[in-house]
């Protein structure tokens, strides 16, 4: 399962950070997931429950923050919220927009104590 390996690497990152900070436990995690990241949020929630068991993150509260896609048209510079990666620019109909956000999958913040 794709999401489980993602959840495990989030927990690993958190453990690494907690180690550097000499923290005893992780209390809160914020994870940003773009609509275009290919990650299913429900599946990631479920995977996180598994991944935090027996780890320094056990008992931590995690928030998964969806990031809505934003694209900038390469032809006219218009920015818009695309529903898919292949949606043409609504202003000029051009393709080949640059995706500004929506593909991310990252640990935005972490609280330890
Ligand atoms: Zn355009």
CSV table of C-alpha atoms and ligand atoms in Angstrom, one decimal:
chain,number,residue,atom,x,y,z
A,1,UNK,CA,0.0,0.0,0.0
A,2,UNK,CA,1.4,3.3,-1.2
A,3,UNK,CA,0.0,5.4,1.6
A,4,UNK,CA,1.5,3.2,4.3
A,5,UNK,CA,5.0,3.7,3.0
A,6,UNK,CA,4.4,7.4,2.9
A,7,UNK,CA,3.0,7.4,6.5
A,8,UNK,CA,6.1,5.4,7.6
A,9,UNK,CA,8.5,8.0,6.0
A,10,UNK,CA,6.6,10.8,7.7
A,11,UNK,CA,7.0,9.0,11.0
A,12,UNK,CA,10.7,8.5,10.3
A,13,UNK,CA,11.2,12.2,9.6
A,14,UNK,CA,9.4,13.0,12.8
A,15,UNK,CA,11.6,10.6,14.7
A,16,UNK,CA,14.7,12.1,13.2
A,17,UNK,CA,13.6,15.6,14.2
A,18,UNK,CA,12.6,14.5,17.7
A,19,UNK,CA,16.1,12.9,18.0
A,20,UNK,CA,17.8,16.1,17.1
A,21,UNK,CA,15.7,18.1,19.5
A,22,UNK,CA,16.3,15.4,22.3
A,23,UNK,CA,12.5,15.3,22.6
A,24,UNK,CA,10.7,12.4,24.3
A,25,UNK,CA,7.7,12.4,22.2
A,26,UNK,CA,6.0,14.0,19.2
A,27,UNK,CA,2.8,15.7,20.1
A,28,UNK,CA,1.6,17.2,16.8
A,29,UNK,CA,2.2,16.7,13.1
A,30,UNK,CA,0.9,18.7,10.2
A,31,UNK,CA,1.0,17.1,6.8
A,32,UNK,CA,0.2,18.9,3.6
A,33,UNK,CA,-1.2,16.8,0.8
A,34,UNK,CA,-1.9,18.3,-2.6
A,35,UNK,CA,-4.9,17.2,-4.6
A,36,UNK,CA,-2.4,16.2,-7.4
A,37,UNK,CA,0.0,14.4,-5.2
A,38,UNK,CA,-1.6,11.0,-5.9
A,39,UNK,CA,-2.2,10.4,-2.2
A,40,UNK,CA,-5.7,9.5,-1.0
A,41,UNK,CA,-6.2,11.4,2.2
A,42,UNK,CA,-8.6,8.8,3.8
A,43,UNK,CA,-6.0,6.1,3.0
A,44,UNK,CA,-3.2,8.2,4.5
A,45,UNK,CA,-5.3,8.8,7.7
A,46,UNK,CA,-5.7,5.1,8.1
A,47,UNK,CA,-2.0,4.4,7.3
A,48,UNK,CA,-0.9,7.0,9.9
A,49,UNK,CA,-2.8,5.1,12.6
A,50,UNK,CA,-0.7,2.1,11.8
A,51,UNK,CA,2.6,3.9,11.3
A,52,UNK,CA,2.5,5.8,14.6
A,53,UNK,CA,2.1,2.6,16.7
A,54,UNK,CA,5.2,1.7,18.7
A,55,UNK,CA,6.9,4.9,17.5
A,56,UNK,CA,7.8,8.2,19.1
A,57,UNK,CA,4.7,9.6,17.4
A,58,UNK,CA,2.3,7.3,19.2
A,59,UNK,CA,-0.4,9.5,20.8
A,60,UNK,CA,0.4,12.5,18.6
A,61,UNK,CA,-2.3,14.5,16.9
A,62,UNK,CA,-1.9,14.8,13.2
A,63,UNK,CA,-3.6,17.1,10.8
A,64,UNK,CA,-3.7,16.4,7.1
A,65,UNK,CA,-4.1,19.6,5.2
A,66,UNK,CA,-5.4,19.3,1.7
A,67,UNK,CA,-3.7,21.7,-0.8
A,68,UNK,CA,-5.9,22.8,-3.7
A,69,UNK,CA,-4.1,23.0,-7.0
A,70,UNK,CA,-3.1,26.3,-8.5
A,71,UNK,CA,-1.7,26.7,-12.0
A,72,UNK,CA,-0.3,29.6,-14.0
A,73,UNK,CA,-0.8,29.6,-17.8
A,74,UNK,CA,2.4,29.6,-19.8
A,75,UNK,CA,0.8,31.7,-22.6
A,76,UNK,CA,-1.2,34.4,-20.9
A,77,UNK,CA,0.0,34.3,-17.3
A,78,UNK,CA,-3.5,33.7,-15.9
A,79,UNK,CA,-3.6,31.8,-12.6
A,80,UNK,CA,-6.4,29.4,-11.9
A,81,UNK,CA,-7.5,26.3,-9.9
A,82,UNK,CA,-7.4,23.4,-12.3
A,83,UNK,CA,-9.5,20.3,-11.7
A,84,UNK,CA,-7.0,18.1,-13.4
A,85,UNK,CA,-3.4,18.3,-14.7
A,86,UNK,CA,-4.6,18.5,-18.2
A,87,UNK,CA,-7.2,21.2,-18.0
A,88,UNK,CA,-6.5,24.1,-20.4
A,89,UNK,CA,-6.3,27.7,-19.3
A,90,UNK,CA,-9.9,29.1,-18.8
A,91,UNK,CA,-8.8,32.5,-20.0
A,92,UNK,CA,-7.0,31.7,-23.3
A,93,UNK,CA,-7.5,27.9,-23.8
A,94,UNK,CA,-3.8,27.3,-23.7
A,95,UNK,CA,-2.1,24.1,-22.5
A,96,UNK,CA,1.2,23.7,-20.7
A,97,UNK,CA,0.5,25.6,-17.5
A,98,UNK,CA,3.0,25.5,-14.7
A,99,UNK,CA,1.6,23.9,-11.6
A,100,UNK,CA,2.4,26.3,-8.7
A,101,UNK,CA,0.9,24.1,-5.9
A,102,UNK,CA,-1.1,21.0,-5.5
A,103,UNK,CA,1.6,18.3,-6.0
A,104,UNK,CA,3.1,18.6,-2.6
A,105,UNK,CA,3.3,16.0,0.1
A,106,UNK,CA,5.3,17.3,3.0
A,107,UNK,CA,5.5,17.6,6.7
A,108,UNK,CA,4.6,21.2,7.3
A,109,UNK,CA,5.2,21.3,11.0
A,110,UNK,CA,6.0,19.2,14.0
A,111,UNK,CA,5.7,19.7,17.7
A,112,UNK,CA,7.7,17.8,20.2
A,113,UNK,CA,8.1,17.8,23.9
B,1,LIG,ZN1,-3.9,31.4,-20.7
